[in-house]
């Protein structure tokens, strides 16, 4: 009789396949600190709704979460501004690169969605309201620690400084939006906070732990509510439609699970009511998403049957 399929076995098969994969994509170099990361790395962690964590590969190695921080920044900003946030940032897929400026002029400085750089810069501006800058970033780190139930999570200051030195494109986006009055604070202040948010470092285990509130319809795994059910649903909807920039449609097609990527090579993916998944492989494809991270999610979705569109369980297959 064949051995039963287990989640741990599925993860191990994926880790083995990804370790041997010849085409690993290219590590981001426009942030010099990220260029130093070893492209051979691959890690994966899955928290299931019963509280178990299954993991493999480099699941305990820290990496720069980069744009995955946009999920946590949005969570914080919705708590502060509520639906008024949507007056300053849209919720449509952009169909353009993560750092694109093209739509901003035609759309009078309002970014398409909170998961492209321009949108996250506006979200950061919202989170700065009523705070000295150090407190605003501190609040975000506190939120992530609370969600992951892990006080050791911190910012990698070297990565933040590295991006600060080379962040001309983000500076252009921020000044352009400031010219339309969409930003309330000084661009340099907003960008300093944004770069630090991107430089939060986490392992796959920590990131999957931090994502559990989205798996749990907005509830904290320790009990109580982090955000309302409707906000959790909206964040997940945006992850599905906008989480991978101009490849969001392709990822929805291939994986069918809401997910957010970052140029550090990480991806956070959520199967509502079922699993919070983090994968990390630093090499990126042409859209700036993790090459093997995307493939690993595709493999996981195939092997488990998990998707937004299939209510079946692993054990029902
Ligand atoms: N810090 C990066 C930037 O602003 C984040 C981009 C990303 O992860 N896609 O360029």
PDB file of N, CA and C in Angstrom, residues 14 18-19 21 23-25 39 41-44 68 204 244 251 254-255 257 259-262 264-269 277-285 289-301:
ATOM      1  N   UNK A  14       8.884  19.250  -2.578  1.00  0.00           N
ATOM      2  CA  UNK A  14       9.064  20.565  -3.219  1.00  0.00           C
ATOM      3  C   UNK A  14      10.474  21.097  -2.921  1.00  0.00           C
ATOM      4  N   UNK A  18      13.202  22.011  -5.741  1.00  0.00           N
ATOM      5  CA  UNK A  18      13.705  23.392  -5.875  1.00  0.00           C
ATOM      6  C   UNK A  18      15.216  23.488  -5.620  1.00  0.00           C
ATOM      7  N   UNK A  19      15.708  22.658  -4.724  1.00  0.00           N
ATOM      8  CA  UNK A  19      17.158  22.646  -4.465  1.00  0.00           C
ATOM      9  C   UNK A  19      17.934  22.315  -5.752  1.00  0.00           C
ATOM     10  N   UNK A  21      16.772  22.721  -8.878  1.00  0.00           N
ATOM     11  CA  UNK A  21      16.291  23.437 -10.081  1.00  0.00           C
ATOM     12  C   UNK A  21      17.427  24.238 -10.725  1.00  0.00           C
ATOM     13  N   UNK A  23      17.198  26.625 -13.209  1.00  0.00           N
ATOM     14  CA  UNK A  23      16.892  28.024 -13.517  1.00  0.00           C
ATOM     15  C   UNK A  23      16.311  28.689 -12.271  1.00  0.00           C
ATOM     16  N   UNK A  24      17.151  29.465 -11.577  1.00  0.00           N
ATOM     17  CA  UNK A  24      16.744  30.018 -10.286  1.00  0.00           C
ATOM     18  C   UNK A  24      16.395  31.504 -10.369  1.00  0.00           C
ATOM     19  N   UNK A  25      16.393  32.091 -11.570  1.00  0.00           N
ATOM     20  CA  UNK A  25      16.141  33.530 -11.693  1.00  0.00           C
ATOM     21  C   UNK A  25      17.354  34.337 -11.249  1.00  0.00           C
ATOM     22  N   UNK A  39      21.845  32.739  -4.143  1.00  0.00           N
ATOM     23  CA  UNK A  39      20.674  32.292  -4.926  1.00  0.00           C
ATOM     24  C   UNK A  39      20.327  30.816  -4.725  1.00  0.00           C
ATOM     25  N   UNK A  41      19.605  29.437  -1.999  1.00  0.00           N
ATOM     26  CA  UNK A  41      18.685  29.280  -0.860  1.00  0.00           C
ATOM     27  C   UNK A  41      17.262  28.934  -1.315  1.00  0.00           C
ATOM     28  N   UNK A  42      16.615  28.084  -0.543  1.00  0.00           N
ATOM     29  CA  UNK A  42      15.171  27.849  -0.734  1.00  0.00           C
ATOM     30  C   UNK A  42      14.570  27.397   0.603  1.00  0.00           C
ATOM     31  N   UNK A  43      13.519  28.047   1.008  1.00  0.00           N
ATOM     32  CA  UNK A  43      12.852  27.657   2.257  1.00  0.00           C
ATOM     33  C   UNK A  43      11.349  27.745   2.107  1.00  0.00           C
ATOM     34  N   UNK A  44      10.653  27.006   2.955  1.00  0.00           N
ATOM     35  CA  UNK A  44       9.195  26.987   2.885  1.00  0.00           C
ATOM     36  C   UNK A  44       8.637  26.642   4.267  1.00  0.00           C
ATOM     37  N   UNK A  68       6.495  42.403   0.806  1.00  0.00           N
ATOM     38  CA  UNK A  68       5.496  41.677   1.608  1.00  0.00           C
ATOM     39  C   UNK A  68       5.070  42.553   2.789  1.00  0.00           C
ATOM     40  N   UNK A 204      11.022  32.099   6.953  1.00  0.00           N
ATOM     41  CA  UNK A 204       9.751  31.573   6.423  1.00  0.00           C
ATOM     42  C   UNK A 204       8.798  31.218   7.557  1.00  0.00           C
ATOM     43  N   UNK A 244       1.207  40.375  -7.200  1.00  0.00           N
ATOM     44  CA  UNK A 244       2.413  40.062  -7.981  1.00  0.00           C
ATOM     45  C   UNK A 244       2.581  41.034  -9.151  1.00  0.00           C
ATOM     46  N   UNK A 251      -0.157  34.477 -11.757  1.00  0.00           N
ATOM     47  CA  UNK A 251      -0.075  33.731 -10.493  1.00  0.00           C
ATOM     48  C   UNK A 251      -1.461  33.232 -10.084  1.00  0.00           C
ATOM     49  N   UNK A 254      -1.997  30.231 -12.245  1.00  0.00           N
ATOM     50  CA  UNK A 254      -1.158  29.062 -11.944  1.00  0.00           C
ATOM     51  C   UNK A 254      -1.395  28.510 -10.544  1.00  0.00           C
ATOM     52  N   UNK A 255      -1.622  29.407  -9.573  1.00  0.00           N
ATOM     53  CA  UNK A 255      -1.655  29.004  -8.160  1.00  0.00           C
ATOM     54  C   UNK A 255      -3.076  29.073  -7.589  1.00  0.00           C
ATOM     55  N   UNK A 257      -4.228  31.100  -5.336  1.00  0.00           N
ATOM     56  CA  UNK A 257      -4.208  31.406  -3.897  1.00  0.00           C
ATOM     57  C   UNK A 257      -3.749  32.858  -3.753  1.00  0.00           C
ATOM     58  N   UNK A 259      -1.660  35.897  -2.790  1.00  0.00           N
ATOM     59  CA  UNK A 259      -0.254  35.865  -2.386  1.00  0.00           C
ATOM     60  C   UNK A 259       0.391  37.228  -2.630  1.00  0.00           C
ATOM     61  N   UNK A 260       1.390  37.546  -1.813  1.00  0.00           N
ATOM     62  CA  UNK A 260       2.124  38.814  -1.996  1.00  0.00           C
ATOM     63  C   UNK A 260       3.607  38.510  -2.054  1.00  0.00           C
ATOM     64  N   UNK A 261       4.264  39.049  -3.077  1.00  0.00           N
ATOM     65  CA  UNK A 261       5.698  38.793  -3.250  1.00  0.00           C
ATOM     66  C   UNK A 261       6.531  40.005  -2.849  1.00  0.00           C
ATOM     67  N   UNK A 262       7.832  39.782  -2.706  1.00  0.00           N
ATOM     68  CA  UNK A 262       8.783  40.867  -2.450  1.00  0.00           C
ATOM     69  C   UNK A 262      10.066  40.619  -3.203  1.00  0.00           C
ATOM     70  N   UNK A 264      12.949  40.548  -2.210  1.00  0.00           N
ATOM     71  CA  UNK A 264      13.899  39.726  -1.456  1.00  0.00           C
ATOM     72  C   UNK A 264      13.733  38.251  -1.821  1.00  0.00           C
ATOM     73  N   UNK A 265      12.696  37.934  -2.601  1.00  0.00           N
ATOM     74  CA  UNK A 265      12.468  36.552  -3.037  1.00  0.00           C
ATOM     75  C   UNK A 265      11.453  35.807  -2.187  1.00  0.00           C
ATOM     76  N   UNK A 266      10.828  36.499  -1.247  1.00  0.00           N
ATOM     77  CA  UNK A 266       9.814  35.856  -0.413  1.00  0.00           C
ATOM     78  C   UNK A 266       8.429  36.007  -1.019  1.00  0.00           C
ATOM     79  N   UNK A 267       7.528  35.083  -0.650  1.00  0.00           N
ATOM     80  CA  UNK A 267       6.107  35.192  -0.997  1.00  0.00           C
ATOM     81  C   UNK A 267       5.300  34.714   0.215  1.00  0.00           C
ATOM     82  N   UNK A 268       4.287  35.488   0.571  1.00  0.00           N
ATOM     83  CA  UNK A 268       3.328  35.063   1.596  1.00  0.00           C
ATOM     84  C   UNK A 268       2.034  34.710   0.873  1.00  0.00           C
ATOM     85  N   UNK A 269       1.524  33.517   1.101  1.00  0.00           N
ATOM     86  CA  UNK A 269       0.303  33.061   0.418  1.00  0.00           C
ATOM     87  C   UNK A 269      -0.675  32.530   1.467  1.00  0.00           C
ATOM     88  N   UNK A 277       1.142  30.361   4.261  1.00  0.00           N
ATOM     89  CA  UNK A 277       2.313  29.756   3.615  1.00  0.00           C
ATOM     90  C   UNK A 277       3.368  30.827   3.347  1.00  0.00           C
ATOM     91  N   UNK A 278       4.624  30.542   3.661  1.00  0.00           N
ATOM     92  CA  UNK A 278       5.715  31.433   3.260  1.00  0.00           C
ATOM     93  C   UNK A 278       6.736  30.625   2.479  1.00  0.00           C
ATOM     94  N   UNK A 279       7.152  31.166   1.332  1.00  0.00           N
ATOM     95  CA  UNK A 279       8.245  30.541   0.570  1.00  0.00           C
ATOM     96  C   UNK A 279       9.308  31.598   0.325  1.00  0.00           C
ATOM     97  N   UNK A 280      10.526  31.149   0.163  1.00  0.00           N
ATOM     98  CA  UNK A 280      11.631  32.086  -0.107  1.00  0.00           C
ATOM     99  C   UNK A 280      12.676  31.445  -1.004  1.00  0.00           C
ATOM    100  N   UNK A 281      12.928  32.105  -2.106  1.00  0.00           N
ATOM    101  CA  UNK A 281      14.055  31.767  -2.967  1.00  0.00           C
ATOM    102  C   UNK A 281      14.456  33.094  -3.607  1.00  0.00           C
ATOM    103  N   UNK A 282      15.693  33.531  -3.419  1.00  0.00           N
ATOM    104  CA  UNK A 282      16.053  34.923  -3.739  1.00  0.00           C
ATOM    105  C   UNK A 282      16.074  35.281  -5.223  1.00  0.00           C
ATOM    106  N   UNK A 283      16.209  34.285  -6.118  1.00  0.00           N
ATOM    107  CA  UNK A 283      16.269  34.606  -7.557  1.00  0.00           C
ATOM    108  C   UNK A 283      14.905  35.030  -8.071  1.00  0.00           C
ATOM    109  N   UNK A 284      14.878  36.101  -8.858  1.00  0.00           N
ATOM    110  CA  UNK A 284      13.611  36.663  -9.343  1.00  0.00           C
ATOM    111  C   UNK A 284      13.425  36.399 -10.833  1.00  0.00           C
ATOM    112  N   UNK A 285      12.164  36.388 -11.267  1.00  0.00           N
ATOM    113  CA  UNK A 285      11.880  36.342 -12.701  1.00  0.00           C
ATOM    114  C   UNK A 285      11.799  37.778 -13.245  1.00  0.00           C
ATOM    115  N   UNK A 289       9.345  38.823  -9.282  1.00  0.00           N
ATOM    116  CA  UNK A 289       8.782  37.875  -8.312  1.00  0.00           C
ATOM    117  C   UNK A 289       9.699  36.653  -8.229  1.00  0.00           C
ATOM    118  N   UNK A 290       9.709  35.997  -7.069  1.00  0.00           N
ATOM    119  CA  UNK A 290      10.591  34.847  -6.890  1.00  0.00           C
ATOM    120  C   UNK A 290      10.286  33.753  -7.924  1.00  0.00           C
ATOM    121  N   UNK A 291      11.315  33.412  -8.681  1.00  0.00           N
ATOM    122  CA  UNK A 291      11.134  32.395  -9.735  1.00  0.00           C
ATOM    123  C   UNK A 291      10.709  31.053  -9.144  1.00  0.00           C
ATOM    124  N   UNK A 292      11.518  30.561  -8.182  1.00  0.00           N
ATOM    125  CA  UNK A 292      11.201  29.236  -7.621  1.00  0.00           C
ATOM    126  C   UNK A 292      10.107  29.319  -6.570  1.00  0.00           C
ATOM    127  N   UNK A 293       9.967  30.469  -5.932  1.00  0.00           N
ATOM    128  CA  UNK A 293       8.879  30.650  -4.961  1.00  0.00           C
ATOM    129  C   UNK A 293       7.532  30.483  -5.652  1.00  0.00           C
ATOM    130  N   UNK A 294       7.386  31.085  -6.841  1.00  0.00           N
ATOM    131  CA  UNK A 294       6.127  30.958  -7.590  1.00  0.00           C
ATOM    132  C   UNK A 294       5.893  29.505  -7.981  1.00  0.00           C
ATOM    133  N   UNK A 295       6.966  28.845  -8.451  1.00  0.00           N
ATOM    134  CA  UNK A 295       6.848  27.444  -8.874  1.00  0.00           C
ATOM    135  C   UNK A 295       6.499  26.551  -7.684  1.00  0.00           C
ATOM    136  N   UNK A 296       7.107  26.846  -6.541  1.00  0.00           N
ATOM    137  CA  UNK A 296       6.837  26.041  -5.339  1.00  0.00           C
ATOM    138  C   UNK A 296       5.373  26.171  -4.930  1.00  0.00           C
ATOM    139  N   UNK A 297       4.816  27.372  -5.032  1.00  0.00           N
ATOM    140  CA  UNK A 297       3.394  27.548  -4.686  1.00  0.00           C
ATOM    141  C   UNK A 297       2.504  26.781  -5.663  1.00  0.00           C
ATOM    142  N   UNK A 298       2.916  26.795  -6.921  1.00  0.00           N
ATOM    143  CA  UNK A 298       2.149  26.058  -7.931  1.00  0.00           C
ATOM    144  C   UNK A 298       2.156  24.560  -7.592  1.00  0.00           C
ATOM    145  N   UNK A 299       3.325  24.063  -7.234  1.00  0.00           N
ATOM    146  CA  UNK A 299       3.444  22.639  -6.862  1.00  0.00           C
ATOM    147  C   UNK A 299       2.598  22.329  -5.620  1.00  0.00           C
ATOM    148  N   UNK A 300       2.650  23.218  -4.620  1.00  0.00           N
ATOM    149  CA  UNK A 300       1.902  22.993  -3.381  1.00  0.00           C
ATOM    150  C   UNK A 300       0.398  22.972  -3.668  1.00  0.00           C
ATOM    151  N   UNK A 301      -0.050  23.918  -4.505  1.00  0.00           N
ATOM    152  CA  UNK A 301      -1.483  23.980  -4.836  1.00  0.00           C
ATOM    153  C   UNK A 301      -1.915  22.708  -5.571  1.00  0.00           C
TER     154      UNK A 301
END
